[in-house]
Coordinates of C-alpha atoms and ligand atoms in Angstrom, one line a residue:
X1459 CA 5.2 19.6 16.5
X1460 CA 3.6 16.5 18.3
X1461 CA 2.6 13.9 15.9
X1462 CA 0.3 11.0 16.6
X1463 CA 0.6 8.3 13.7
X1464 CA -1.9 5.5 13.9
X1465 CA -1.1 1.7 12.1
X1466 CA 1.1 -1.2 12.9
X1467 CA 2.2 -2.9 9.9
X1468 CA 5.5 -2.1 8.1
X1469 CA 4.3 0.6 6.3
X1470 CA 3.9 2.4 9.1
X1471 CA 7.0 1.7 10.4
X1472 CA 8.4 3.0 7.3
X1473 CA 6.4 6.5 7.6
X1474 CA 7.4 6.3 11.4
X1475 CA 11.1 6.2 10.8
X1476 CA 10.7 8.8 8.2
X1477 CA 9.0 11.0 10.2
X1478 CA 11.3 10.4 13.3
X1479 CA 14.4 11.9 11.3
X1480 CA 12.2 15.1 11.0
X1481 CA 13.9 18.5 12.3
X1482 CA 10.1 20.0 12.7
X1483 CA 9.4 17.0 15.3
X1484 CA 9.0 17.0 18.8
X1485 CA 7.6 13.5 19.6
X1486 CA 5.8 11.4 17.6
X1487 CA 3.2 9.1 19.4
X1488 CA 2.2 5.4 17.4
X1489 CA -0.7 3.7 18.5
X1490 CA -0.9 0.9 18.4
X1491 CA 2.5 0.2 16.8
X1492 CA 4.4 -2.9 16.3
X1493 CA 7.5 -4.1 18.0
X1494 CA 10.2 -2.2 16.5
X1495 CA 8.2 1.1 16.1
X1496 CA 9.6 1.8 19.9
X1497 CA 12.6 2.9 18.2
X1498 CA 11.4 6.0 16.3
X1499 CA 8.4 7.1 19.3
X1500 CA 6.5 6.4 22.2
X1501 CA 4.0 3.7 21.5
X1502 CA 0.7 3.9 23.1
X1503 CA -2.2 1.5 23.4
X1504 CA -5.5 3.3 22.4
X1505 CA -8.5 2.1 21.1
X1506 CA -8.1 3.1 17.3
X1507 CA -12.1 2.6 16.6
X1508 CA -12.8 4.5 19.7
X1509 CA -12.5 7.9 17.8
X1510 CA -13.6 10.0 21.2
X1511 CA -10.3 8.3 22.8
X1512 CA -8.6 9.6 19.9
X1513 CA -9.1 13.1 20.3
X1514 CA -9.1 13.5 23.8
X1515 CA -5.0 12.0 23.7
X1516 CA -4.8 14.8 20.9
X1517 CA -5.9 17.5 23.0
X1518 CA -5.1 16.9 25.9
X1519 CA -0.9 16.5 24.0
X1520 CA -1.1 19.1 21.5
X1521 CA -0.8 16.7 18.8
X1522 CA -0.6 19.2 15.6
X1523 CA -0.8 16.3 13.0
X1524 CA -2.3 12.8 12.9
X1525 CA -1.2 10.6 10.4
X1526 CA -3.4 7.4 9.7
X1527 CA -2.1 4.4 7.8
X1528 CA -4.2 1.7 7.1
X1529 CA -7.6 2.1 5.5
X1530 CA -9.8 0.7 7.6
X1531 CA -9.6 3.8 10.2
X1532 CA -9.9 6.2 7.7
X1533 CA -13.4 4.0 6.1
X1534 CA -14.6 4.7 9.9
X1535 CA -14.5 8.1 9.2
X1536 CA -11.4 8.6 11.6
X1537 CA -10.8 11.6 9.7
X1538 CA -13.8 13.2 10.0
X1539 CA -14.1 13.2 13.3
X1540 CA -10.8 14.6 13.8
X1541 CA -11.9 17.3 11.5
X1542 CA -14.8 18.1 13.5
X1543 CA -12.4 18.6 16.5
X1544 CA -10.4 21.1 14.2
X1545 CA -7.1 18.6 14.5
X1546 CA -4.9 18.7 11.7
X1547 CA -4.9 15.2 9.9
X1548 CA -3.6 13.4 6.9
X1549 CA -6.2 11.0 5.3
X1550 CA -9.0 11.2 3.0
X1551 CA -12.7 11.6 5.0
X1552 CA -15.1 8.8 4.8
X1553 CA -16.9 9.5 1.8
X1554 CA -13.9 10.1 -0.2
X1555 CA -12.0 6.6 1.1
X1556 CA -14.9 5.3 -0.9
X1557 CA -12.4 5.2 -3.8
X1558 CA -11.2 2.3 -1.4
X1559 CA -14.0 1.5 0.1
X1560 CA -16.1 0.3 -2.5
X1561 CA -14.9 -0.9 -5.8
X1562 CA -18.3 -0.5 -7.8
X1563 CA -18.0 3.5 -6.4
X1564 CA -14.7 3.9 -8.4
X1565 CA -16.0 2.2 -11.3
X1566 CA -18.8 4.4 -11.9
X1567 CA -16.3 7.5 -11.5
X1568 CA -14.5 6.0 -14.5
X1569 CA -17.3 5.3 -16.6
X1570 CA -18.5 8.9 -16.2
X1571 CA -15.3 10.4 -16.4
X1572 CA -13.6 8.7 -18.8
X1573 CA -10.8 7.0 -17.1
X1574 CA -9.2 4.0 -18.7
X1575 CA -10.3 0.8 -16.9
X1576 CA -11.5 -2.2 -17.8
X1577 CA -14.9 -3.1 -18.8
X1578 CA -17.6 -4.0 -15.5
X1579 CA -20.6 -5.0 -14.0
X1580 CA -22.1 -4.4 -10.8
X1581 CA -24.5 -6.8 -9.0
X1582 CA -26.6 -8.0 -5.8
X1583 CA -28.4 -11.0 -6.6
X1584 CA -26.1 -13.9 -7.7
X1585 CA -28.3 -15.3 -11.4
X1586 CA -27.7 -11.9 -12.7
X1587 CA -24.0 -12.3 -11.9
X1588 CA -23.7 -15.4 -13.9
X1589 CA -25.9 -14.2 -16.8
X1590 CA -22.9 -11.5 -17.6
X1591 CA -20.6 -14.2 -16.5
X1592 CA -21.9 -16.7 -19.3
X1593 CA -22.6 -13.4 -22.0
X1594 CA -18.7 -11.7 -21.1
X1595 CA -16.7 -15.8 -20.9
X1596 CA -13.4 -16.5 -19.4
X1597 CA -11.3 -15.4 -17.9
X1598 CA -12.9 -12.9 -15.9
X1599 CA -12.2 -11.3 -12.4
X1600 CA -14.8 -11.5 -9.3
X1601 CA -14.6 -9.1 -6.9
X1602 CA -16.3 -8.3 -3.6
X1603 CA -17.5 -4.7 -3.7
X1604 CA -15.9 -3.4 -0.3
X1605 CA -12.6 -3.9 2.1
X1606 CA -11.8 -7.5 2.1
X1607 CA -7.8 -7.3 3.7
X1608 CA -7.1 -7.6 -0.3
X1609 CA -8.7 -11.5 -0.5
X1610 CA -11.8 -10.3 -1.9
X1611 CA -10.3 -10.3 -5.7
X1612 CA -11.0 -14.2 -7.8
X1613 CA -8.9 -13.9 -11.2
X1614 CA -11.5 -17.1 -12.4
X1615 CA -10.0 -19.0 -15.4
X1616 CA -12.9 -20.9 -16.2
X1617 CA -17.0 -20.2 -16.3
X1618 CA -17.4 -22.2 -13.1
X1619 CA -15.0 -21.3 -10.8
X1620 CA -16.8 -17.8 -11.5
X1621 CA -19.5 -19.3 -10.9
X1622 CA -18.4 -20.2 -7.9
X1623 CA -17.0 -17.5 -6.5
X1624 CA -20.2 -15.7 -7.1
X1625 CA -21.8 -18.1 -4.9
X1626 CA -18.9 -18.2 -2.4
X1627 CA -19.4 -14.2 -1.9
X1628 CA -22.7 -14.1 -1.7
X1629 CA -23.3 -16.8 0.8
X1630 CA -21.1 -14.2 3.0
X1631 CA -17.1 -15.5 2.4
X1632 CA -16.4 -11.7 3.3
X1633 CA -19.3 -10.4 5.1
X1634 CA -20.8 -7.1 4.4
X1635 CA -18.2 -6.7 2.0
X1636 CA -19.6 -9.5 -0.5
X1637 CA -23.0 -7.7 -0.4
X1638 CA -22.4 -6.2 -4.3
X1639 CA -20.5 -8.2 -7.0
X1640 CA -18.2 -6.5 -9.2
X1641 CA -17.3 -8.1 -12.2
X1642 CA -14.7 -6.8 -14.9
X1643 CA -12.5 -7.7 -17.8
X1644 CA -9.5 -9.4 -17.1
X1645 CA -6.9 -6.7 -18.1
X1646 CA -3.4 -8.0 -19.4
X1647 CA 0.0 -5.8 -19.0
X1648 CA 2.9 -5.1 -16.0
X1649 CA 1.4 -3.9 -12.8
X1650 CA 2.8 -0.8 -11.1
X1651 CA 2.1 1.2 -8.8
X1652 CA 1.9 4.8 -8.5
X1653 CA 1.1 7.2 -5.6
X1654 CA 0.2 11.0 -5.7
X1655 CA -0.5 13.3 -2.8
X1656 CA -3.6 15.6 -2.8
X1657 CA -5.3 18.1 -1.0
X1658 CA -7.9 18.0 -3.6
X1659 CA -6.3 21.1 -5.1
X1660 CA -2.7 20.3 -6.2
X1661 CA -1.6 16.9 -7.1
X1662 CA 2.0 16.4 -6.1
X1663 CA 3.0 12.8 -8.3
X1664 CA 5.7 10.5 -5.7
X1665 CA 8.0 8.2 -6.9
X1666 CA 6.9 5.3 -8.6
X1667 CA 7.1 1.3 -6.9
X1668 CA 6.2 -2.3 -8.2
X1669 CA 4.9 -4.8 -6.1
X1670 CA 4.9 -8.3 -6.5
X1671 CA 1.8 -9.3 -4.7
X1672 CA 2.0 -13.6 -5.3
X1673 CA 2.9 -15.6 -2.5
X1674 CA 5.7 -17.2 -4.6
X1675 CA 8.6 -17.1 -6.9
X1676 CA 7.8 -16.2 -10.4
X1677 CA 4.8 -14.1 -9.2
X1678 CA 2.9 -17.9 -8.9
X1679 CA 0.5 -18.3 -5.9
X1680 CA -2.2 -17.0 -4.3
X1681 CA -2.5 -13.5 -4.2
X1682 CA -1.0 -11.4 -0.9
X1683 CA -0.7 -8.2 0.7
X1684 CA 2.8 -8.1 -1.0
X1685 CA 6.1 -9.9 -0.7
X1686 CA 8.2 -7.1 -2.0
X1687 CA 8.4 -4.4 -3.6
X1688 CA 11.4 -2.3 -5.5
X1689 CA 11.3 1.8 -6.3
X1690 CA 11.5 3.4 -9.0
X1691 CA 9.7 0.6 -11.7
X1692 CA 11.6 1.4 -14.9
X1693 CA 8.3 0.4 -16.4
X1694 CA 6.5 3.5 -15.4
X1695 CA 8.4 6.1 -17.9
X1696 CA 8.0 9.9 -17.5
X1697 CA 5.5 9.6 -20.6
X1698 CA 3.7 6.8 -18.7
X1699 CA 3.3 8.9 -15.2
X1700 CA 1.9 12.1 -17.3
X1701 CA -0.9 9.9 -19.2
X1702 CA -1.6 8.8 -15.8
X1703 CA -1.7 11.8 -14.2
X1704 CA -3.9 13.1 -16.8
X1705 CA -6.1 10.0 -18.1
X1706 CA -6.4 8.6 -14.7
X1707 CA -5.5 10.7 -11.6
X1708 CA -6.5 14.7 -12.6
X1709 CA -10.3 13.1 -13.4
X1710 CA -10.2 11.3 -10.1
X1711 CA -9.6 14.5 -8.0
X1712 CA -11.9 16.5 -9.7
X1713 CA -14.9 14.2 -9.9
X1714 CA -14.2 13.9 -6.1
X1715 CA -14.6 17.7 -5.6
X1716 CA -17.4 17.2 -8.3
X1717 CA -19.3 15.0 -5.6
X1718 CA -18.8 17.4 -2.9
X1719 CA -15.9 14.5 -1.0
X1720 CA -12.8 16.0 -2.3
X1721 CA -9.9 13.6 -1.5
X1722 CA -7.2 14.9 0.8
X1723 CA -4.4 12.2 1.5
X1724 CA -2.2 10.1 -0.3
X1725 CA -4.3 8.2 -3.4
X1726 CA -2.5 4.8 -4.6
X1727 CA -3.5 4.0 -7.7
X1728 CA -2.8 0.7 -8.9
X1729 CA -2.1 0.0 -12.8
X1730 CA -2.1 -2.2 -15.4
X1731 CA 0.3 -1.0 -18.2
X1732 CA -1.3 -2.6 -21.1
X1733 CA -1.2 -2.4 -24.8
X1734 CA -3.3 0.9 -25.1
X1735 CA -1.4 2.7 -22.3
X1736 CA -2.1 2.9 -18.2
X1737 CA -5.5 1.5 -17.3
X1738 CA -6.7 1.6 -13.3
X1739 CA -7.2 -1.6 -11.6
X1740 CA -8.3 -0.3 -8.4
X1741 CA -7.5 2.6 -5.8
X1742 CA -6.3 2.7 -2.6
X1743 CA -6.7 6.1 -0.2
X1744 CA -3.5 5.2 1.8
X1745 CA 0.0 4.4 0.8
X1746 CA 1.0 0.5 -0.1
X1747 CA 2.7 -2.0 2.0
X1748 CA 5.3 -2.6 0.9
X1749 CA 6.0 0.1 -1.5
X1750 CA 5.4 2.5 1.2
X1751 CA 9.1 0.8 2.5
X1752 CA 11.1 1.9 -0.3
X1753 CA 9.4 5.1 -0.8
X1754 CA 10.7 6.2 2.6
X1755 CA 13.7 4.9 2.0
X1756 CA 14.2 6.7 -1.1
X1757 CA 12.8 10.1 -0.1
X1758 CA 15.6 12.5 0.7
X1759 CA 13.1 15.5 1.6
X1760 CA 11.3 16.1 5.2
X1761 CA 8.4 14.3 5.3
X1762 CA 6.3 15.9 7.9
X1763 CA 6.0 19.4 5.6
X1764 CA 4.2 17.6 2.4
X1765 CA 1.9 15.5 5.3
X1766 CA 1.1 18.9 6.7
X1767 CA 0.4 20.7 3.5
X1768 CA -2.3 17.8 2.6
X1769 CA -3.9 18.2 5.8
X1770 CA -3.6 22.1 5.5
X1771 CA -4.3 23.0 1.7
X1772 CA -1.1 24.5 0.8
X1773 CA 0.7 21.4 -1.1
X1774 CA 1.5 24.1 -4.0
X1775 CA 4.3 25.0 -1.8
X1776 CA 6.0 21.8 -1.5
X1777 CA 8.3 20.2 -3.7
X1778 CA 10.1 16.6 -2.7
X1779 CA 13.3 15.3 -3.6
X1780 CA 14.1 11.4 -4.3
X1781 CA 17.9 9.5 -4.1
X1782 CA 18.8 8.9 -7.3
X1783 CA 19.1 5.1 -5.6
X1784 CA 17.0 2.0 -5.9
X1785 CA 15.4 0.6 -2.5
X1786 CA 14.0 -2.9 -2.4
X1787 CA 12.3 -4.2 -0.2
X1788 CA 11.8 -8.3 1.0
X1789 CA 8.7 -9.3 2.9
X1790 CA 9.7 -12.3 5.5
X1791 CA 6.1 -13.8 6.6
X1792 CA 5.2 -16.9 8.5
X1793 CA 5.0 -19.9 6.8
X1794 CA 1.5 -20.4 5.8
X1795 CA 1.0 -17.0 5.0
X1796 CA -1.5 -15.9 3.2
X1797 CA -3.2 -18.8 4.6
X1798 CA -3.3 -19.8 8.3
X1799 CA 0.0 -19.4 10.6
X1800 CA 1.4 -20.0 13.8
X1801 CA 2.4 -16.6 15.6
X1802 CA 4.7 -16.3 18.9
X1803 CA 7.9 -17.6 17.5
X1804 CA 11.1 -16.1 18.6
X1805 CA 13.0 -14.3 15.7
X1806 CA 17.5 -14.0 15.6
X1807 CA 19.7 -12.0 14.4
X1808 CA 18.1 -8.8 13.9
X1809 CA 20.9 -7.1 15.9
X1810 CA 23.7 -8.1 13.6
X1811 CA 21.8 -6.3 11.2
X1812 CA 21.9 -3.0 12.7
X1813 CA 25.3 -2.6 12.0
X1814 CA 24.9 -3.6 8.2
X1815 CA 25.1 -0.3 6.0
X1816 CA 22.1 0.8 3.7
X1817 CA 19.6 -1.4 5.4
X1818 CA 16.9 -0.8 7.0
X1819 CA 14.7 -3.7 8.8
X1820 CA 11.2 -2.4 9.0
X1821 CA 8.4 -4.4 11.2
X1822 CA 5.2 -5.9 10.8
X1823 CA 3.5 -8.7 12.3
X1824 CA 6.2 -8.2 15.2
X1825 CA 6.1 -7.8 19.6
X1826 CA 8.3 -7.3 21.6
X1827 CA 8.5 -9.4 24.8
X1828 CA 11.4 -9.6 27.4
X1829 CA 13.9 -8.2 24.8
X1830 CA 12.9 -10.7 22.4
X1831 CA 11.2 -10.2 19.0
X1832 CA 8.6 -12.8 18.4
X1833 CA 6.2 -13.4 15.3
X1834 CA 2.8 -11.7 15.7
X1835 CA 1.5 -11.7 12.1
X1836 CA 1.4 -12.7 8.2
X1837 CA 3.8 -10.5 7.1
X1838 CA 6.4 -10.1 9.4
X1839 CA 9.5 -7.8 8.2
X1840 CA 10.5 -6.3 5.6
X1841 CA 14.5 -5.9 4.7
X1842 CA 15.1 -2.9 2.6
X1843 CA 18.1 -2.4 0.7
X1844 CA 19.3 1.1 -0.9
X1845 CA 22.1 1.1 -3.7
X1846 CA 23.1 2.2 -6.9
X1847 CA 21.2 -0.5 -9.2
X1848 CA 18.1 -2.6 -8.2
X1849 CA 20.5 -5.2 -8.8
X1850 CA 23.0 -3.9 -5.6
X1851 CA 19.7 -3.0 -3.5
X1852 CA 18.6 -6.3 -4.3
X1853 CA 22.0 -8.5 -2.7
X1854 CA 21.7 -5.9 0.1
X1855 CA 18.5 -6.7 1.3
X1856 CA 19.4 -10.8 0.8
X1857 CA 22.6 -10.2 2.6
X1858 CA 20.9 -8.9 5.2
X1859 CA 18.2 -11.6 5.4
X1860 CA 20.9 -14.4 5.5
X1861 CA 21.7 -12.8 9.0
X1862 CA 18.0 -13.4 10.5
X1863 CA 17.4 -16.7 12.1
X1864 CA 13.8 -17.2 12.2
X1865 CA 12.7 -21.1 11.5
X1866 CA 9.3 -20.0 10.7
X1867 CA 9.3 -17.6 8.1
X1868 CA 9.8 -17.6 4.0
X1869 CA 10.6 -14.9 2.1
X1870 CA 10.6 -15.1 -2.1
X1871 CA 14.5 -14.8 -3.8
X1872 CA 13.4 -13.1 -7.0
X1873 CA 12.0 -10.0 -5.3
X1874 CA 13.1 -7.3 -8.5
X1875 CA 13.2 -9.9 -10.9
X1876 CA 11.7 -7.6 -13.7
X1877 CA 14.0 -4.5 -13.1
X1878 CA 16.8 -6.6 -13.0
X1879 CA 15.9 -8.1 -16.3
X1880 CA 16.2 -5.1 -18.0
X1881 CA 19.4 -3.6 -16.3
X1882 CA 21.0 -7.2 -17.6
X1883 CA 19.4 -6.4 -20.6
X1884 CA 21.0 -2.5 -20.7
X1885 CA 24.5 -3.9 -19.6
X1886 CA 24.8 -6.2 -22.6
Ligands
AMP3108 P1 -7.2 -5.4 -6.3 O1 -7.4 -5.8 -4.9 O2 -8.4 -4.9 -7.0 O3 -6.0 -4.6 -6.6 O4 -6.8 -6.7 -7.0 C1 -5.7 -7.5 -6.6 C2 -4.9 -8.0 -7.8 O5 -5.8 -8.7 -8.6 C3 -4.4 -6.9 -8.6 O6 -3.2 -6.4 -8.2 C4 -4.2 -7.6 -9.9 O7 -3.0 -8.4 -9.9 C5 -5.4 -8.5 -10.0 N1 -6.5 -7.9 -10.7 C6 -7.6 -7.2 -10.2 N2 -8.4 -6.8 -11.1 C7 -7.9 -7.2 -12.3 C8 -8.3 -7.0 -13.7 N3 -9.4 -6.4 -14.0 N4 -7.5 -7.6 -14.6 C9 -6.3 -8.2 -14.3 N5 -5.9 -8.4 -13.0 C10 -6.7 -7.9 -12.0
LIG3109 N1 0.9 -3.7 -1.7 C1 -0.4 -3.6 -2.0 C2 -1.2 -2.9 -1.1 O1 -0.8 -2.2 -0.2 O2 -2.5 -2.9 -1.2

């Protein structure tokens, strides 16, 4: 089978090394890829919101599965389209990446179908904002209702800097986004996160991740894509994923199906584990970067058969196995990141670390040029480590860094810090 796999970030490289190792592959087309995603396919440069350009390199290569990574495609309706065309395709439709795509959407789901979350408001005009603002206090979280590249969240410790992140949004900090306010409860717990693939039928749970989403060490900064992540998050316990999957996830599907936009895809939802148990934070309709990294890295089945059987309705037939391993995974960005950065600097020693076993380096903000890899992005690579403890995984993937030579970039030490916490813990 042909498969045409659409993202450039290291997520995507993650799924495109996955899928490269498949038996059921033939080639696997990225567009419009990053520069080390040359090494599992045959990058291509098309248009990805030209969805007509889309489908005619489908057809015209007999592409039998397109994979999409990043949201923003798949908010386009990428999906449909395809659909429409009759080509097989794993992602959610339009109306059901609403679950991403606008925050006050998924809150309304919970409120009607029960699902733990914490307490909100929605709003358009900005005194109404600050009238629940003033009756709720502080702290309390302001968020723009739709995609904002994951700035669009203000955890406000005070009355007035909620105040004025009311303002800031409506005066058009994120653009259409910012057009509805929602404001919720600040909610107080571990985070994890925890992915299930659906094709609005069967809901197949994957292994569970943790993130650490602050720029620095500690989990102190300003809030990021993600520096890091680690797989699987001893905080999630077997009791913990089935509350989830029937408090939070099982509700989800069906009120999707309920609305006539059942979801189809891989739905990431993202947790707070609090006192009372697993309450949602948010969704996202694709898989996370960077726990997508040691997801792959961890999965010992074929992928291509469980991406097929979401596009196709049949995921009752599949089953997936995991390693019984930790992956961890460290985000080098640019320095600056998640602010502004300079991109177009050269990046060493990658080679040396080809050789290294049970690491895998896999791009993001990267390009190739003249045999040289040079910064392109934020987030830049991501060095993922497999071994027997998060603790081994974890001096894997720092080994490895030490190799890279890249003036530029920062990367945060304590990536696993938790996990690691509690295997000391366990030893003692
Ligand atoms: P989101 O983009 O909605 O995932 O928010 C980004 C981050 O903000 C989350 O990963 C949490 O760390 C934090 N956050 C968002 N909403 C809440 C909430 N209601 N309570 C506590 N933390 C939150
Ligand atoms: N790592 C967080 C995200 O992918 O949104």
């Amino acid at each position: 089978m042909n498969i045409l796999l659409i993202g450039a970030g290291g997520r995507e490289h993650a799924l495109a090394w996955k899928i490269s190792q498949s038996p059921l592959l033939e080639t696997l087309y990225i567009t419009p890829g990053n520069g080390g995603m040359d090494q599992c396919g045959t990058i291509l440069e098309i248009d990805t919101a030209n969805h007509q350009e889309i489908i005619s390199f489908c057809q015209q290569n007999s592409i039998g599965l397109v994979v999409i990574g990043p949201e923003a495609p798949l908010v386009s309706g990428l999906a449909d389209d395809l659909a429409k065309a009759d080509i097989p395709c794993f992602g959610p439709s339009a109306s059901a990446a609403a679950l991403e795509g606008s925050k006050g959407f998924t809150k309304d789901i919970c409120r009607d179908y029960n699902i733990p979350t914490a307490s909100y408001g929605r709003f358009t005009d900005a005194s109404s904002a600050k009238d629940y603002v003033a009756k709720e206090g502080a702290p309390i979280v302001i968020k723009a209702d739709g995609l904002a590249a994951g700035k669009g969240v203000i955890m406000a410790e005070t009355i007035e800097q909620a105040n004025e992140a009311i303002d800031n949004i409506f005066s058009g900090a994120f653009g259409e986004a910012g057009a509805e306010i929602v404001i919720e409860e600040t909610l107080i717990g571990e985070e994890a996160s925890f992915f299930v693939l659906t094709d609005g039928k069967t809901c197949l749970p994957l292994a569970t991740a943790q993130d650490h989403k602050r720029a620095y060490e500690g989990d102190e900064g300003p809030n990021t894509g993600g520096m890091g992540a680690y797989s699987p998050a001893p905080v999630m316990t077997e009791e913990l994923i089935e509350t989830t999957m029937k408090t939070i996830i099982e509700p989800t599907v069906k009120a999707m199906n309920d609305k006539g936009c059942p979801f189809k895809g891989v739905l990431y939802a993202g947790l707070m584990i609090t006192e009372k148990g697993p309450e949602l934070i948010e969704y996202n309709v694709r898989f996370g970067d960077p726990e997508c990294q040691v997801l792959m890295m961890r999965l010992q089945s074929d992928i291509v058969p469980a991406l097929k059987a979401v596009a196709n309705e049949t995921l009752d037939q599949i089953s997936l196995e995991w390693k019984n391993e930790y992956a961890l995974t460290v985000v080098m960005a640019a320095k600056g990141y998640p602010a502004a950065y300079q991109k177009g600097t050269e990046i060493e020693g990658l080679a040396n670390i080809n050789r290294m076993e049970d690491i895998e380096v896999f791009h993001a903000g990267t390009i190739r040029k003249n045999d040289k890899i040079l910064a392109n992005g934020g987030r830049v690579l991501n060095v993922t480590g497999i071994g027997k403890t998060v603790m081994e995984a974890q001096q894997k993937a720092y080994a490895a860094l030490s190799q890279i030579r890249w003036n530029d970039g920062f990367y945060r030490n304590d990536i696993g810090w938790r996990a690691i916490l509690l295997e000391r813990k366990s030893q003692n």
